[in-house]
Coordinates of C-alpha atoms in Angstrom, one line a residue:
W215 CA -26.1 56.1 -15.2
F216 CA -27.9 55.5 -11.9
S217 CA -29.4 58.9 -12.0
L218 CA -30.8 58.5 -15.5
P219 CA -34.1 56.8 -14.4
F220 CA -34.3 59.3 -11.6
L221 CA -34.0 62.2 -14.0
A222 CA -36.3 60.6 -16.5
S223 CA -39.0 60.3 -13.9
G224 CA -38.7 64.0 -13.1
G225 CA -37.5 63.4 -9.5
T226 CA -40.9 61.9 -8.4
A227 CA -41.4 59.3 -5.7
S228 CA -41.6 56.6 -8.3
G229 CA -38.3 57.7 -9.7
I230 CA -36.7 57.6 -6.2
K231 CA -38.1 54.0 -5.7
M232 CA -36.7 53.0 -9.1
F233 CA -33.4 54.5 -8.2
R234 CA -33.3 52.6 -4.8
F235 CA -34.4 49.4 -6.6
M236 CA -31.6 49.7 -9.1
K237 CA -29.2 50.5 -6.3
L238 CA -30.5 47.4 -4.4
A239 CA -30.2 45.3 -7.5
K240 CA -26.6 46.3 -8.0
A241 CA -25.8 45.7 -4.3
L242 CA -27.4 42.2 -4.6
R243 CA -25.4 41.5 -7.8
L244 CA -22.3 42.6 -6.0
L245 CA -23.2 40.5 -3.0
G246 CA -23.9 37.5 -5.3
L247 CA -20.5 38.0 -6.9
L248 CA -18.9 38.2 -3.5
K249 CA -20.6 34.9 -2.5
V250 CA -19.4 33.3 -5.8
A251 CA -15.9 34.6 -5.2
R252 CA -16.0 33.4 -1.6
L253 CA -17.4 30.0 -2.7
A254 CA -14.7 29.7 -5.3
K255 CA -12.1 30.6 -2.7
V256 CA -13.5 28.0 -0.3
M257 CA -13.7 25.4 -3.1
K258 CA -10.1 26.1 -4.0
L259 CA -9.0 25.8 -0.4
M260 CA -11.0 22.6 0.0
S261 CA -9.6 21.2 -3.2
G262 CA -6.1 21.9 -2.0
V263 CA -6.8 20.3 1.4
L264 CA -8.4 17.3 -0.2
H265 CA -5.8 17.0 -2.9
G266 CA -3.0 17.2 -0.2
H267 CA -4.9 14.7 2.0
L268 CA -5.5 12.3 -0.8
A269 CA -1.9 12.7 -2.0
D270 CA -0.7 11.9 1.5
N271 CA -3.0 8.9 1.7
F272 CA -1.9 7.7 -1.7
G273 CA 1.7 8.2 -0.7
A274 CA 1.2 6.2 2.4
A275 CA -0.6 3.5 0.6
L276 CA 2.2 3.4 -2.0
R277 CA 4.8 3.1 0.7
V278 CA 2.9 0.2 2.3
V279 CA 2.7 -1.6 -1.1
V280 CA 6.4 -1.0 -1.8
M281 CA 7.3 -2.3 1.7
F282 CA 5.1 -5.4 1.1
L283 CA 6.7 -6.1 -2.3
A284 CA 10.2 -5.6 -0.9
T285 CA 9.5 -8.0 2.0
L286 CA 8.1 -10.5 -0.5
W287 CA 11.2 -10.2 -2.7
V288 CA 13.6 -10.7 0.3
N289 CA 11.6 -13.8 1.3
H290 CA 11.7 -15.0 -2.2
I291 CA 15.5 -14.7 -2.2
L292 CA 15.7 -16.4 1.2
S293 CA 13.5 -19.3 0.0
C294 CA 15.6 -19.7 -3.2
V295 CA 18.8 -20.0 -1.0
W296 CA 17.0 -22.4 1.3
F297 CA 15.9 -24.5 -1.7
F298 CA 19.5 -24.5 -3.1
I299 CA 20.9 -25.5 0.3
G300 CA 18.4 -28.3 0.5
F301 CA 19.3 -29.7 -2.9
H302 CA 23.0 -28.9 -3.3
A303 CA 24.8 -28.2 0.0
P304 CA 27.0 -30.8 1.6
S305 CA 25.4 -32.7 4.5
D306 CA 27.2 -33.9 7.6
T307 CA 24.1 -36.0 8.6
G308 CA 23.4 -37.5 5.2
S309 CA 20.0 -35.9 4.9
H310 CA 18.6 -32.6 3.7
W311 CA 15.2 -30.9 4.4
V312 CA 14.1 -32.0 0.9
T313 CA 14.9 -35.7 1.5
I314 CA 12.8 -36.0 4.7
S315 CA 9.6 -37.9 4.0
M316 CA 6.5 -36.1 4.9
P317 CA 3.4 -38.3 5.7
H318 CA 1.0 -35.5 4.7
L319 CA 2.2 -35.8 1.1
G320 CA 1.0 -39.4 0.9
D321 CA 3.0 -42.7 0.9
N322 CA 5.8 -41.1 2.9
Q323 CA 6.8 -39.1 -0.2
E324 CA 9.8 -36.8 0.1
F325 CA 9.6 -33.1 -0.7
R326 CA 12.0 -33.4 -3.7
E327 CA 9.5 -35.9 -5.3
S328 CA 6.6 -33.4 -5.1
R329 CA 5.6 -31.0 -7.7
M330 CA 7.9 -27.9 -8.3
Q331 CA 5.2 -25.5 -7.3
Y332 CA 4.7 -27.2 -4.0
Q333 CA 8.4 -27.2 -3.3
Y334 CA 8.7 -23.5 -4.1
V335 CA 5.6 -22.6 -2.0
T336 CA 7.0 -24.7 0.9
A337 CA 10.4 -22.9 0.7
L338 CA 8.6 -19.5 0.6
H339 CA 6.5 -20.5 3.6
W340 CA 9.6 -21.5 5.4
A341 CA 11.3 -18.2 4.6
I342 CA 8.3 -16.1 5.7
A343 CA 8.1 -18.2 8.9
Q344 CA 11.8 -17.5 9.6
S345 CA 11.5 -13.7 9.0
T346 CA 8.4 -13.4 11.2
L347 CA 9.6 -15.9 13.8
G348 CA 6.7 -18.2 12.9
A349 CA 6.4 -22.0 13.1
M350 CA 6.8 -24.3 10.2
E351 CA 6.8 -28.1 9.8
V352 CA 9.9 -28.1 7.7
S353 CA 13.1 -28.0 9.8
P354 CA 16.8 -28.1 9.1
S355 CA 18.3 -31.6 8.8
N356 CA 22.1 -30.8 8.7
T357 CA 24.5 -28.2 9.9
A358 CA 24.5 -26.1 6.8
E359 CA 20.7 -25.8 6.9
R360 CA 20.7 -25.2 10.6
V361 CA 23.3 -22.3 10.3
Y362 CA 21.2 -20.8 7.5
T363 CA 18.1 -21.1 9.6
I364 CA 19.9 -19.3 12.5
V365 CA 21.0 -16.5 10.2
C366 CA 17.5 -16.1 8.9
L367 CA 16.0 -16.1 12.4
L368 CA 18.4 -13.4 13.5
M369 CA 17.7 -11.3 10.5
G370 CA 14.0 -11.6 11.1
L371 CA 14.5 -10.7 14.8
I372 CA 16.6 -7.7 14.0
C373 CA 14.6 -6.4 11.0
G374 CA 11.2 -7.2 12.5
S375 CA 11.9 -5.4 15.8

């Protein structure tokens, strides 16, 4: 079908130009298709790389969130046990961490007389301080509390290292 314009023109110079032009047009279309195909291939490759990269980043972010939530859960359990020991464990000294009066609460109020939210947050703060080897104004007041504090400090030292 390429030769049809050439034959129709009777083999003249204008026919030859027309033939070359059509040949060039076909070559350009083919080149355009190759560029599109190459672009599609590059886009597919980039999509795969970006998808894999984003998936890796998402997976890493998800692992960080899961580790944070697991740490928070363990500290919640430690704080609940600390709270239980403070209220219910036998005391060889006659006092518990919850019966110590704290001047910053006002009128030398004891922890057990403060609101439940404050008691829980204080116990959680204590547990996080033990697992990260941090400081806390609440300290053990009897042997049971001190043993539990030592166990929590050792767990924090071993798990945090």
